[in-house]
PDB file of C-alpha atoms in Angstrom:
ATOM      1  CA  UNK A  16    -131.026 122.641 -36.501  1.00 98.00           C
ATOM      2  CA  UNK A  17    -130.180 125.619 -38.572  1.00 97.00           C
ATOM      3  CA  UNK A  18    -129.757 128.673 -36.147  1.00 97.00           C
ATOM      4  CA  UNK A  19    -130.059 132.624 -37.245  1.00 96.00           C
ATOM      5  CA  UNK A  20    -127.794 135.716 -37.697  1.00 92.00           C
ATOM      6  CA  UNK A  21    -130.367 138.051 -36.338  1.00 92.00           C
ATOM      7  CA  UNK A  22    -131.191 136.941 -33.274  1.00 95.00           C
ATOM      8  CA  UNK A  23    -129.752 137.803 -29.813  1.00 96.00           C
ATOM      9  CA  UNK A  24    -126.398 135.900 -28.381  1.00 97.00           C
ATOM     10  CA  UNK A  25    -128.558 134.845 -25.557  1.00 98.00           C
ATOM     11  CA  UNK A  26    -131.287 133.243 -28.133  1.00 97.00           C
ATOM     12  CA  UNK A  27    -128.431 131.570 -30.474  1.00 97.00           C
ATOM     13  CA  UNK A  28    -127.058 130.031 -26.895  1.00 98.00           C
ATOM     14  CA  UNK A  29    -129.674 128.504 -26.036  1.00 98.00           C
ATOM     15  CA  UNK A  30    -130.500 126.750 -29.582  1.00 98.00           C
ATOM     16  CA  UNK A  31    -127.136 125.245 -29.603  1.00 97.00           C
ATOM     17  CA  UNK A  32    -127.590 123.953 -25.554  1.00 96.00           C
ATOM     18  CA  UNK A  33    -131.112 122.781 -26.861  1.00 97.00           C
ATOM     19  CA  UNK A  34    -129.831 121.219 -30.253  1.00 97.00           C
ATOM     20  CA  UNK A  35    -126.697 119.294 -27.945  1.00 97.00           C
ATOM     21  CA  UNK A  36    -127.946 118.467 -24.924  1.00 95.00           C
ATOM     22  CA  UNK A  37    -131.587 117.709 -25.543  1.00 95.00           C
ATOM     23  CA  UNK A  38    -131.856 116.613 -29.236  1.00 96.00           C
ATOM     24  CA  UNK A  39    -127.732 115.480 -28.677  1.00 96.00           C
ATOM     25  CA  UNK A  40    -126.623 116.290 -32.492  1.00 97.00           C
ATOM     26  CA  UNK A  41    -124.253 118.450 -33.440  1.00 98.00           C
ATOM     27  CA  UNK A  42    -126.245 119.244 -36.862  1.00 98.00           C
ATOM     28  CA  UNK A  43    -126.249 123.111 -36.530  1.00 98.00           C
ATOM     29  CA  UNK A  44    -125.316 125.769 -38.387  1.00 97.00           C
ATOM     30  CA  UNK A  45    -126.264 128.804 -39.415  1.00 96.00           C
ATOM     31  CA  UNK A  46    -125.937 131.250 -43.054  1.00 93.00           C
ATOM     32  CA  UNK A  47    -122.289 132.275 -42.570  1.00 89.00           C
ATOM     33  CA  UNK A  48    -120.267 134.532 -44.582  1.00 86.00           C
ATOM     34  CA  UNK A  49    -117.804 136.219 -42.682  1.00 90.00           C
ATOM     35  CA  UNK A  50    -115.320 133.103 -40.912  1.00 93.00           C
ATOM     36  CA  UNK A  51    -115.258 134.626 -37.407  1.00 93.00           C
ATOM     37  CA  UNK A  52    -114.076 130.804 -36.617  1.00 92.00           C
ATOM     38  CA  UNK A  53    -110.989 131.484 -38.333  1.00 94.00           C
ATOM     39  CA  UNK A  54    -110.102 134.757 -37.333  1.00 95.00           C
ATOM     40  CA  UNK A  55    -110.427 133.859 -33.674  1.00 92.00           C
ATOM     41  CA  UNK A  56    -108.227 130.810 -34.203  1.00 92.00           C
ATOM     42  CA  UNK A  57    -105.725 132.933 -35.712  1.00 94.00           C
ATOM     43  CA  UNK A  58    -105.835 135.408 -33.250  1.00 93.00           C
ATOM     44  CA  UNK A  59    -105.584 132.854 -30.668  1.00 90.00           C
ATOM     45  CA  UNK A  60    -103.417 133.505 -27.474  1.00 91.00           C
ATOM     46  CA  UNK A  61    -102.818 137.293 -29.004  1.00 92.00           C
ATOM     47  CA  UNK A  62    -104.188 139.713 -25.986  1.00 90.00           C
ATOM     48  CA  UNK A  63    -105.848 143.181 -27.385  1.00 91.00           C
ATOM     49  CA  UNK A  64    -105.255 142.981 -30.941  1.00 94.00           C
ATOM     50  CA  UNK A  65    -109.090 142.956 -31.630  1.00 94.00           C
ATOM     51  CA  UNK A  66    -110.194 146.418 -32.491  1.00 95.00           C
ATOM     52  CA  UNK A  67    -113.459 148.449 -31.377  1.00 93.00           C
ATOM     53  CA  UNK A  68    -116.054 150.199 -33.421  1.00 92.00           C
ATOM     54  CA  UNK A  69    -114.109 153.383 -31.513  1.00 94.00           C
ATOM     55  CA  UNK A  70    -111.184 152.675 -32.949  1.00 96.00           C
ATOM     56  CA  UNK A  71    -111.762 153.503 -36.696  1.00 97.00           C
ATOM     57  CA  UNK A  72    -112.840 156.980 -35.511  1.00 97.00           C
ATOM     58  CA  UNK A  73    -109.496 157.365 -33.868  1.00 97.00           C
ATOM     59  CA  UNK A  74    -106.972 155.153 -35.281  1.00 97.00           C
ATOM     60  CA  UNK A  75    -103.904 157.086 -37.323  1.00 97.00           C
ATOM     61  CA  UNK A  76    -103.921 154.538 -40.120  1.00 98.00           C
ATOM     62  CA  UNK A  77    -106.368 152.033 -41.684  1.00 98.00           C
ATOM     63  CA  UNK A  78    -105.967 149.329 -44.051  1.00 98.00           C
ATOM     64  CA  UNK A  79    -109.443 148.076 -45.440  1.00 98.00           C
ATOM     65  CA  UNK A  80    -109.225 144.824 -47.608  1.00 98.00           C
ATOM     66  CA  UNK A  81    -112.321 143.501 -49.850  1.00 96.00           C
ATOM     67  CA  UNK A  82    -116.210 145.028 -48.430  1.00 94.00           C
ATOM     68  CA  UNK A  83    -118.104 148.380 -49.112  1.00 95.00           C
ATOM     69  CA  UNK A  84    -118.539 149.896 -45.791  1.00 95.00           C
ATOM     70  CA  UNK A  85    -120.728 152.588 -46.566  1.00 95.00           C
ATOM     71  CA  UNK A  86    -123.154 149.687 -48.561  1.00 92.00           C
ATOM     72  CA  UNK A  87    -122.649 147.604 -45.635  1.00 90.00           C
ATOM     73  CA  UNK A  88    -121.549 149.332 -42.659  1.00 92.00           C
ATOM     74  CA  UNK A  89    -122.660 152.828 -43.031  1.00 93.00           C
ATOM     75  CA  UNK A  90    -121.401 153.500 -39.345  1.00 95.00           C
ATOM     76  CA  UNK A  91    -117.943 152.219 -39.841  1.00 96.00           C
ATOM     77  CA  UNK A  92    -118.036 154.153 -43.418  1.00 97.00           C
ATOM     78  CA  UNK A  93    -118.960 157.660 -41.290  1.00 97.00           C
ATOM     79  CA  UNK A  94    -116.228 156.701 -38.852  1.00 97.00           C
ATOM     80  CA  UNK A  95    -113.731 156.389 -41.365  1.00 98.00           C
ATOM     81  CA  UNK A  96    -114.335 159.285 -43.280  1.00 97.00           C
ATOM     82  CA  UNK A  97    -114.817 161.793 -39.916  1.00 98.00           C
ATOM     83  CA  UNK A  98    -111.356 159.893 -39.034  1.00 98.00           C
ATOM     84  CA  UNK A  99    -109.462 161.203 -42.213  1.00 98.00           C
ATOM     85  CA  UNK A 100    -111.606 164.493 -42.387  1.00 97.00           C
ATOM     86  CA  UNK A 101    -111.021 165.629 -38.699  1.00 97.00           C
ATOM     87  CA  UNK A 102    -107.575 163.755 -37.979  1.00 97.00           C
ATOM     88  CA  UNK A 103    -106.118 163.639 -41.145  1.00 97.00           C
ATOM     89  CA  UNK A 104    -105.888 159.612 -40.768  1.00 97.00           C
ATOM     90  CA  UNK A 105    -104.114 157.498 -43.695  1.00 98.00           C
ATOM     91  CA  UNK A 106    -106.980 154.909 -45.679  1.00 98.00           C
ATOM     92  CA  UNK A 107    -105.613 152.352 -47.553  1.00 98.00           C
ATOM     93  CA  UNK A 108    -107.997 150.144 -49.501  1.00 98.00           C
ATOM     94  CA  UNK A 109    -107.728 146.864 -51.391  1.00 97.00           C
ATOM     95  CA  UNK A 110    -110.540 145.952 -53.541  1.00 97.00           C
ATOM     96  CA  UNK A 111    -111.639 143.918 -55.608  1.00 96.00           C
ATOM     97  CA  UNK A 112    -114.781 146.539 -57.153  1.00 95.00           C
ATOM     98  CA  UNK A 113    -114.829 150.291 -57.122  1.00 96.00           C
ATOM     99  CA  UNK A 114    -115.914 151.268 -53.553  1.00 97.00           C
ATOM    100  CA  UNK A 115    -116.620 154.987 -52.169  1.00 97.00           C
ATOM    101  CA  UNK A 116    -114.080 155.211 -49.747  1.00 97.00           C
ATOM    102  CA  UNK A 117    -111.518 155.074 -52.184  1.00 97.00           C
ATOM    103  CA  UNK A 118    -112.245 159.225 -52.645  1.00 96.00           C
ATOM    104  CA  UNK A 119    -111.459 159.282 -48.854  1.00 96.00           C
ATOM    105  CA  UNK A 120    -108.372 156.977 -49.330  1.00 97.00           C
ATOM    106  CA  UNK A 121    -104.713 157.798 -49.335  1.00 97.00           C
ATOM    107  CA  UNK A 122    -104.032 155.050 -51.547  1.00 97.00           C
ATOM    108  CA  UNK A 123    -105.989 151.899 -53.018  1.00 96.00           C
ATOM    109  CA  UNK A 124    -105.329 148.929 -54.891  1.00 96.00           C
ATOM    110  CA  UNK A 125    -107.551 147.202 -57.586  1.00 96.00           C
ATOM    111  CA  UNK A 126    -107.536 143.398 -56.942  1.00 95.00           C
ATOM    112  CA  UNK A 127    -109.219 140.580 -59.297  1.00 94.00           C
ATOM    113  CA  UNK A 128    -112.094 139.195 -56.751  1.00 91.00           C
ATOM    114  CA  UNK A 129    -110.116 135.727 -56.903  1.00 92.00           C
ATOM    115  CA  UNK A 130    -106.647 137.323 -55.689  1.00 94.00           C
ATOM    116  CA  UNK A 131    -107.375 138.156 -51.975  1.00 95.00           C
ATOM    117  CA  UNK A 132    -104.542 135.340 -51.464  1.00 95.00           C
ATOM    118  CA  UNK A 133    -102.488 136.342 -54.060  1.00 95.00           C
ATOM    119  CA  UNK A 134    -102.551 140.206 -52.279  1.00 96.00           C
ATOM    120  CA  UNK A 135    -101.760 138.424 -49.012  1.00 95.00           C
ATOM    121  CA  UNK A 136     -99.230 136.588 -50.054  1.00 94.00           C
ATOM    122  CA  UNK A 137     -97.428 139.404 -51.814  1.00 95.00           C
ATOM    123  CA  UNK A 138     -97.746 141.897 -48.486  1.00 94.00           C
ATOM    124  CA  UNK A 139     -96.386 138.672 -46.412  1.00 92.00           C
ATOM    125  CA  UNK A 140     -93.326 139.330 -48.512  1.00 92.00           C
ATOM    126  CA  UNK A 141     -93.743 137.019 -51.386  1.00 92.00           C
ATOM    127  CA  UNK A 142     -92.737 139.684 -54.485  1.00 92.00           C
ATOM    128  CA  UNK A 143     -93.615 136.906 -57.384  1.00 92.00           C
ATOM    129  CA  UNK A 144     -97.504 136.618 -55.786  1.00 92.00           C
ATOM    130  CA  UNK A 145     -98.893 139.670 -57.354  1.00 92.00           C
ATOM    131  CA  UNK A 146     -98.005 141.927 -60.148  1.00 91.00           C
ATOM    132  CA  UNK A 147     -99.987 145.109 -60.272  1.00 92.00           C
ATOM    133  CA  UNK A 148     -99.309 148.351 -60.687  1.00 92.00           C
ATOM    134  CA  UNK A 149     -98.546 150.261 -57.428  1.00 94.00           C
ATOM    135  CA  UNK A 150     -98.537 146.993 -55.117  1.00 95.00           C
ATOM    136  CA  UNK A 151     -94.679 147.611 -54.082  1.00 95.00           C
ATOM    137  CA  UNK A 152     -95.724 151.209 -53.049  1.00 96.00           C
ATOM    138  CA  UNK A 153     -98.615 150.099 -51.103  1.00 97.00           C
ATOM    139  CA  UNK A 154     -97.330 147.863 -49.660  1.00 96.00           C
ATOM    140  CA  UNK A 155     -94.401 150.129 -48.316  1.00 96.00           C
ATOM    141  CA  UNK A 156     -96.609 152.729 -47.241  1.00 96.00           C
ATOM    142  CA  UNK A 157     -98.286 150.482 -45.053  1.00 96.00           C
ATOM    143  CA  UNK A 158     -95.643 148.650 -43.336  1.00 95.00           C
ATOM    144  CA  UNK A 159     -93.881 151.664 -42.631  1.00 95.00           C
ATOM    145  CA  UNK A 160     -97.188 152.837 -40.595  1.00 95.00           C
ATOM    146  CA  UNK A 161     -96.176 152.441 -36.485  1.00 94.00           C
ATOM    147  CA  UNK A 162    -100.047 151.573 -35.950  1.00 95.00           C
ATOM    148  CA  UNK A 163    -102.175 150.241 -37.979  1.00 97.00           C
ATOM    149  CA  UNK A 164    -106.044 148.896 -37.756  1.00 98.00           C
ATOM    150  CA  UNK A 165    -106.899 146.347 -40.434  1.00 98.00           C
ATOM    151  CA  UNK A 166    -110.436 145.928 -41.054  1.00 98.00           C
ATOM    152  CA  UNK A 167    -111.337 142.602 -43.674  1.00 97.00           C
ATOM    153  CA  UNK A 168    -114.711 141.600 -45.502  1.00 95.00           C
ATOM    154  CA  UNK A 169    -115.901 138.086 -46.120  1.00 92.00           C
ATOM    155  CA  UNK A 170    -113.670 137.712 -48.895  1.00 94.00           C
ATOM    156  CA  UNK A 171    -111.219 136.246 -46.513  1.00 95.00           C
ATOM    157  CA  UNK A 172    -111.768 132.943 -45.231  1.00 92.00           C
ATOM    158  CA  UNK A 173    -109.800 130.182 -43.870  1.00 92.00           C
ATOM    159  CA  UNK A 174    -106.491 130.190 -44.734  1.00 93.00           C
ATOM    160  CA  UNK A 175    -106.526 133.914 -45.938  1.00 94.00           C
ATOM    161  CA  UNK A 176    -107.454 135.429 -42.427  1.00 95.00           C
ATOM    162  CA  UNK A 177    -104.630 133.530 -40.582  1.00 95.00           C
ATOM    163  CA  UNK A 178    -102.246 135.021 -43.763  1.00 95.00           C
ATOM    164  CA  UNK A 179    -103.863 138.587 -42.957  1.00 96.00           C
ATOM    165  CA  UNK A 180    -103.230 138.027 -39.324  1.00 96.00           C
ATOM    166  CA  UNK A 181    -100.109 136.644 -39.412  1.00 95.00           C
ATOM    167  CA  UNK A 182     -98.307 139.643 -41.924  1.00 95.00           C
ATOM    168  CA  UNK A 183    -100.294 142.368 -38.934  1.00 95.00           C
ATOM    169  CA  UNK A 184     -98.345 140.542 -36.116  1.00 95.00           C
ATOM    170  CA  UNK A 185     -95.617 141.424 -37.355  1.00 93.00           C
ATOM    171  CA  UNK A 186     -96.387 145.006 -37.230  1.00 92.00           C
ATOM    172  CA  UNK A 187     -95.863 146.431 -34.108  1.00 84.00           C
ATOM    173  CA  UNK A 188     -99.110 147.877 -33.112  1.00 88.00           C
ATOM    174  CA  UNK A 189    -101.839 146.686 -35.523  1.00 95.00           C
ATOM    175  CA  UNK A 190    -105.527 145.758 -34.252  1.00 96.00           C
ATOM    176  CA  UNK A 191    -107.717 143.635 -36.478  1.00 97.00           C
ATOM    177  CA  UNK A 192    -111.428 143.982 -37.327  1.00 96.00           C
ATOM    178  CA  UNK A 193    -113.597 141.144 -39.156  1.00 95.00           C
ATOM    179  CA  UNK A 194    -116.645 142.587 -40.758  1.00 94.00           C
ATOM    180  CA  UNK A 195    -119.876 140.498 -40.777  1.00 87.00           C
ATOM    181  CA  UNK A 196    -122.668 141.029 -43.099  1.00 80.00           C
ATOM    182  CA  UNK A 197    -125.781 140.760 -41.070  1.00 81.00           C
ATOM    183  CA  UNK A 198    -126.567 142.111 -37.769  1.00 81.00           C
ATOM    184  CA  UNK A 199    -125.937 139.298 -35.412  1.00 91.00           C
ATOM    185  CA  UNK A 200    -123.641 137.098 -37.443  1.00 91.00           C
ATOM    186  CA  UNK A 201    -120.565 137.585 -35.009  1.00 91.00           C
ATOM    187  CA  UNK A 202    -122.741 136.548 -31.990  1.00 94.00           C
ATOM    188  CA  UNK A 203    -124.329 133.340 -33.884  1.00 96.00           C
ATOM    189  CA  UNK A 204    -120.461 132.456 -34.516  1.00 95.00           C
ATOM    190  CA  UNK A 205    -119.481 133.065 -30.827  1.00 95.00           C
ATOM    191  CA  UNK A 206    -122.512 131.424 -29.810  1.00 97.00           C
ATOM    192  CA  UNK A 207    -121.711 128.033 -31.371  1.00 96.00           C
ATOM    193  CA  UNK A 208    -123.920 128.052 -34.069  1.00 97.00           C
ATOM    194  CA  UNK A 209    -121.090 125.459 -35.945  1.00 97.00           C
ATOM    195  CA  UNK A 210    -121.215 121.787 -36.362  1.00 97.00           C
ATOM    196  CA  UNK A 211    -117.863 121.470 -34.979  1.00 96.00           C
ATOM    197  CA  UNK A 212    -117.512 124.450 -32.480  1.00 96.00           C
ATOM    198  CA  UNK A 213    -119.036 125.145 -29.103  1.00 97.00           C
ATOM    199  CA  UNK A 214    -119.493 128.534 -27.788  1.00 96.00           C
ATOM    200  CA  UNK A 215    -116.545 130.742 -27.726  1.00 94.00           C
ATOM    201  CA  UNK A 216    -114.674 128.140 -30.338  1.00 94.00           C
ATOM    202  CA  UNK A 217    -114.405 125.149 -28.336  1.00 94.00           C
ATOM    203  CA  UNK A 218    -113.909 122.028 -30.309  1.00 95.00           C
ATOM    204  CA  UNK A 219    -116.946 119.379 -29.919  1.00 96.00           C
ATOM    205  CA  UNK A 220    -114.142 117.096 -29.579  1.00 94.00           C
ATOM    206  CA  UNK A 221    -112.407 118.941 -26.728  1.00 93.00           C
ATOM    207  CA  UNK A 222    -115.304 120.513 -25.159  1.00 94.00           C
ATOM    208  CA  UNK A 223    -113.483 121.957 -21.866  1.00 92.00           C
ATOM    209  CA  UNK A 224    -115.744 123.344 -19.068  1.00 91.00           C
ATOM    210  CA  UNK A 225    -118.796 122.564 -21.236  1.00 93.00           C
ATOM    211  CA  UNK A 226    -118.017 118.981 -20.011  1.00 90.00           C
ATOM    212  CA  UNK A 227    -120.562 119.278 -17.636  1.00 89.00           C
ATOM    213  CA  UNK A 228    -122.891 118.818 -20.397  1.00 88.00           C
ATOM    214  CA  UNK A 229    -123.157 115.389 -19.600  1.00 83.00           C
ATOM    215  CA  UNK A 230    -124.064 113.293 -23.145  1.00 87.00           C
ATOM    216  CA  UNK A 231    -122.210 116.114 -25.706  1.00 93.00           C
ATOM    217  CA  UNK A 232    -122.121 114.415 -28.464  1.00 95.00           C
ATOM    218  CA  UNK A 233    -118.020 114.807 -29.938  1.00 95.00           C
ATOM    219  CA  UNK A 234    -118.188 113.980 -32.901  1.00 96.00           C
ATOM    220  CA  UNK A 235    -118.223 117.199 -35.779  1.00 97.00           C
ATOM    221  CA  UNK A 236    -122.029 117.424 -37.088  1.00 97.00           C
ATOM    222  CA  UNK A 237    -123.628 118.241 -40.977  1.00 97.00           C
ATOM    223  CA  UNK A 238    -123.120 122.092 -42.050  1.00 95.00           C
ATOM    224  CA  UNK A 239    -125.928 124.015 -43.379  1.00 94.00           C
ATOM    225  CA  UNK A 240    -125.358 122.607 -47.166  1.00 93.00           C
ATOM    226  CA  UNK A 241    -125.003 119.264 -46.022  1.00 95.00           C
ATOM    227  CA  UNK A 242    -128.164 119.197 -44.104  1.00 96.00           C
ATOM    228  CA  UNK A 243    -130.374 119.951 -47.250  1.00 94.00           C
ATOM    229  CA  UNK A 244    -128.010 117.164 -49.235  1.00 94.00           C
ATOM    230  CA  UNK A 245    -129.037 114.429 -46.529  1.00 95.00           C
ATOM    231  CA  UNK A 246    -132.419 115.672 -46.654  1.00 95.00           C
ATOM    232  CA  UNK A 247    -132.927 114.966 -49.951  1.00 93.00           C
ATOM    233  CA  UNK A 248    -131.395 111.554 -49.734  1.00 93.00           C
ATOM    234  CA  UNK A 249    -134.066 110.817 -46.414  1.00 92.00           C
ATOM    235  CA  UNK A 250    -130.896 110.737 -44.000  1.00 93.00           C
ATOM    236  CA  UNK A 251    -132.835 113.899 -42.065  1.00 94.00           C
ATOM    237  CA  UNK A 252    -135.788 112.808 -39.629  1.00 95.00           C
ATOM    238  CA  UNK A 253    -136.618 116.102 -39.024  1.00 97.00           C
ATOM    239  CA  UNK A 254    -135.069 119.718 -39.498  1.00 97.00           C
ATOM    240  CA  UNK A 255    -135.896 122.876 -36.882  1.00 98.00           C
ATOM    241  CA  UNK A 256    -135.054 126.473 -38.526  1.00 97.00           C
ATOM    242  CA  UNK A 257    -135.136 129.562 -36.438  1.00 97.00           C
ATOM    243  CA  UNK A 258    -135.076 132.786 -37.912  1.00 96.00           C
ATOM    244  CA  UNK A 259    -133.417 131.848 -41.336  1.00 95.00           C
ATOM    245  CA  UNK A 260    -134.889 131.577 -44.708  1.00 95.00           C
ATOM    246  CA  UNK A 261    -132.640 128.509 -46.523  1.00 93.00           C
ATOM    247  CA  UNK A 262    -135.363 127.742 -48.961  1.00 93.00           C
ATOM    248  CA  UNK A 263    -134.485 131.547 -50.642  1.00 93.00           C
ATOM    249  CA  UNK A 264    -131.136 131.902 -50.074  1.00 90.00           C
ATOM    250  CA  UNK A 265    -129.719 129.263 -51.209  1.00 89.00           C
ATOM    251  CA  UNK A 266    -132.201 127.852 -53.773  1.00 90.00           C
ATOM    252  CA  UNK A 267    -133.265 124.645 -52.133  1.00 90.00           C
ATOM    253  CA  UNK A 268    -135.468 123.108 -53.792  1.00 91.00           C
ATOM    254  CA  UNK A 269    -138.308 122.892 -51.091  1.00 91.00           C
ATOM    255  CA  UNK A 270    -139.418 119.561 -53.309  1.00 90.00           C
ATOM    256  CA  UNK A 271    -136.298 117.926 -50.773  1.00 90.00           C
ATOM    257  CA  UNK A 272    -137.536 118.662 -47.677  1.00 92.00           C
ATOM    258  CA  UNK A 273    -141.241 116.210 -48.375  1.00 91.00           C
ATOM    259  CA  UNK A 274    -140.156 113.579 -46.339  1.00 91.00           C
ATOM    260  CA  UNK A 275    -138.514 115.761 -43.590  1.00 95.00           C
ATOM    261  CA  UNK A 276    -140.180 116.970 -40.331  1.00 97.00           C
ATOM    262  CA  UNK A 277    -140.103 120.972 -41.153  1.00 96.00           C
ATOM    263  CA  UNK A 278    -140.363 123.346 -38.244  1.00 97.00           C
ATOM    264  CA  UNK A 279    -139.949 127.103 -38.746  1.00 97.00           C
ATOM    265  CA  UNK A 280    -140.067 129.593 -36.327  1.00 97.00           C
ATOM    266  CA  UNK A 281    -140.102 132.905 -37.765  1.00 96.00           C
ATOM    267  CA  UNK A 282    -141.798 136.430 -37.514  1.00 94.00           C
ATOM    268  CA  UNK A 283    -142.836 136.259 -40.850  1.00 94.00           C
ATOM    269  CA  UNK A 284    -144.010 133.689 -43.322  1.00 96.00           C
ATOM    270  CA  UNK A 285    -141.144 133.057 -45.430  1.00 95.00           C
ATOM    271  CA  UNK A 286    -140.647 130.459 -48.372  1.00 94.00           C
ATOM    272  CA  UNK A 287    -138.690 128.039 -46.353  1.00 94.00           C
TER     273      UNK A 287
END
């Protein structure tokens, strides 16, 4: 089952409940790009560091890594800028391209797109992890800020966000923002639109009050990629796709899916 990133909460729910306790797989996913998995794992039993749309409007300082907010988030971009034109708040941007909000930004930093880690790493303390002109000021400047929102793109992943989260716990008042690139991705994520997570980022393996459930299967299901890779080996009966257009986004070859049961539910014909 491969779920979407633009439909409600309430519709991703009940795909997942359908896909697990009628169908009883764990094969569903949906197009992910920001790792909302990981950041809530890192953030795990830390009350209120999560940050509001509100609070780039109001907070005193902001430290933006990777993303192009006014491409991308054109509210959060107006926030920001209102926030430093109104409150005289202190932007700090890391990235890896040229981005608009540096001309609103106290200070930026030009990053090669494969050293997100490398810029983590250095602003966790590790001086030998990046060598670039004006990293030991920036990194200063924003450590010595007493509150500080960090807002990341999908450049992070994995290991990177628990880095990232890890270096802002040790601030004393920073809140964390993970920015998603479609308009329901964070609800498909929190919805349990993973082979391997249940809603809210319960393990399929530990699956806590959804134990009433009776029949979840526990074992960790395909991911989107490996769906289409059993498909074209036959090892997929049949595939149901909900609001997502695989075939064009990632270049399957639709030749794959021949001997696969193909449903797609969609409000538009699409080449998937």
């Amino acid at each position: 089952v491969i779920g979407s990133n633009r439909t409600t909460n309430e519709e991703n729910y009940l795909l997942q409940k359908f896909a697990r306790t009628v169908l009883l797989t764990n094969n569903i996913d949906h197009h992910r790009t920001a790792d909302y998995a990981a950041f809530a794992q890192a953030l795990s039993g830390h009350a209120d560091r999560t940050a509001a749309l509100r609070d780039t409007g109001t907070a005193p300082a902001i430290l933006l890594i990777g993303n192009d907010p006014s491409e991308q988030h054109p509210l959060l971009a107006w926030n920001l800028r209102t926030n430093v034109r109104l409150n005289r708040a202190r932007l700090y941007v890391a990235n890896h391209a040229e981005i608009k909000l540096e001309r609103q930004a106290t200070a930026s930093l030009r990053v090669s797109q494969d050293s997100y880690d490398a810029l983590l790493n250095y602003l966790g303390g590790n001086n030998s992890a990046l060598d670039i002109e004006g990293a030991s000021a920036f990194r200063d400047a924003i450590c010595a800020e007493p509150s500080l929102l960090i807002v990341f793109g999908s450049e992070l992943t994995g290991g990177s966000i628990e880095a990232l989260v890890k270096f802002g716990l040790r601030l004393p008042a920073a809140k964390f923002a993970c920015l998603g690139d479609y308009v329901n991705s964070r609800g498909a994520a929190d919805m349990g639109l993973l082979p391997d997570l249940l809603p809210g980022y319960q393990s399929v393996s530990s699956p806590g009050a959804f134990a009433e459930y009776e029949g979840l299967p526990a074992t960790p299901g395909l991911d989107l990629v490996e769906m289409f890779d059993a498909a074209a080996n036959g090892g997929v009966a049949a595939l149901y796709i909900v609001g997502s257009n695989p075939v064009a986004r990632y270049g399957v070859d639709p030749s794959t899916l021949e001997n696969t049961f193909l449903i797609v539910q969609d409000m538009f014909l699409t080449e998937t």
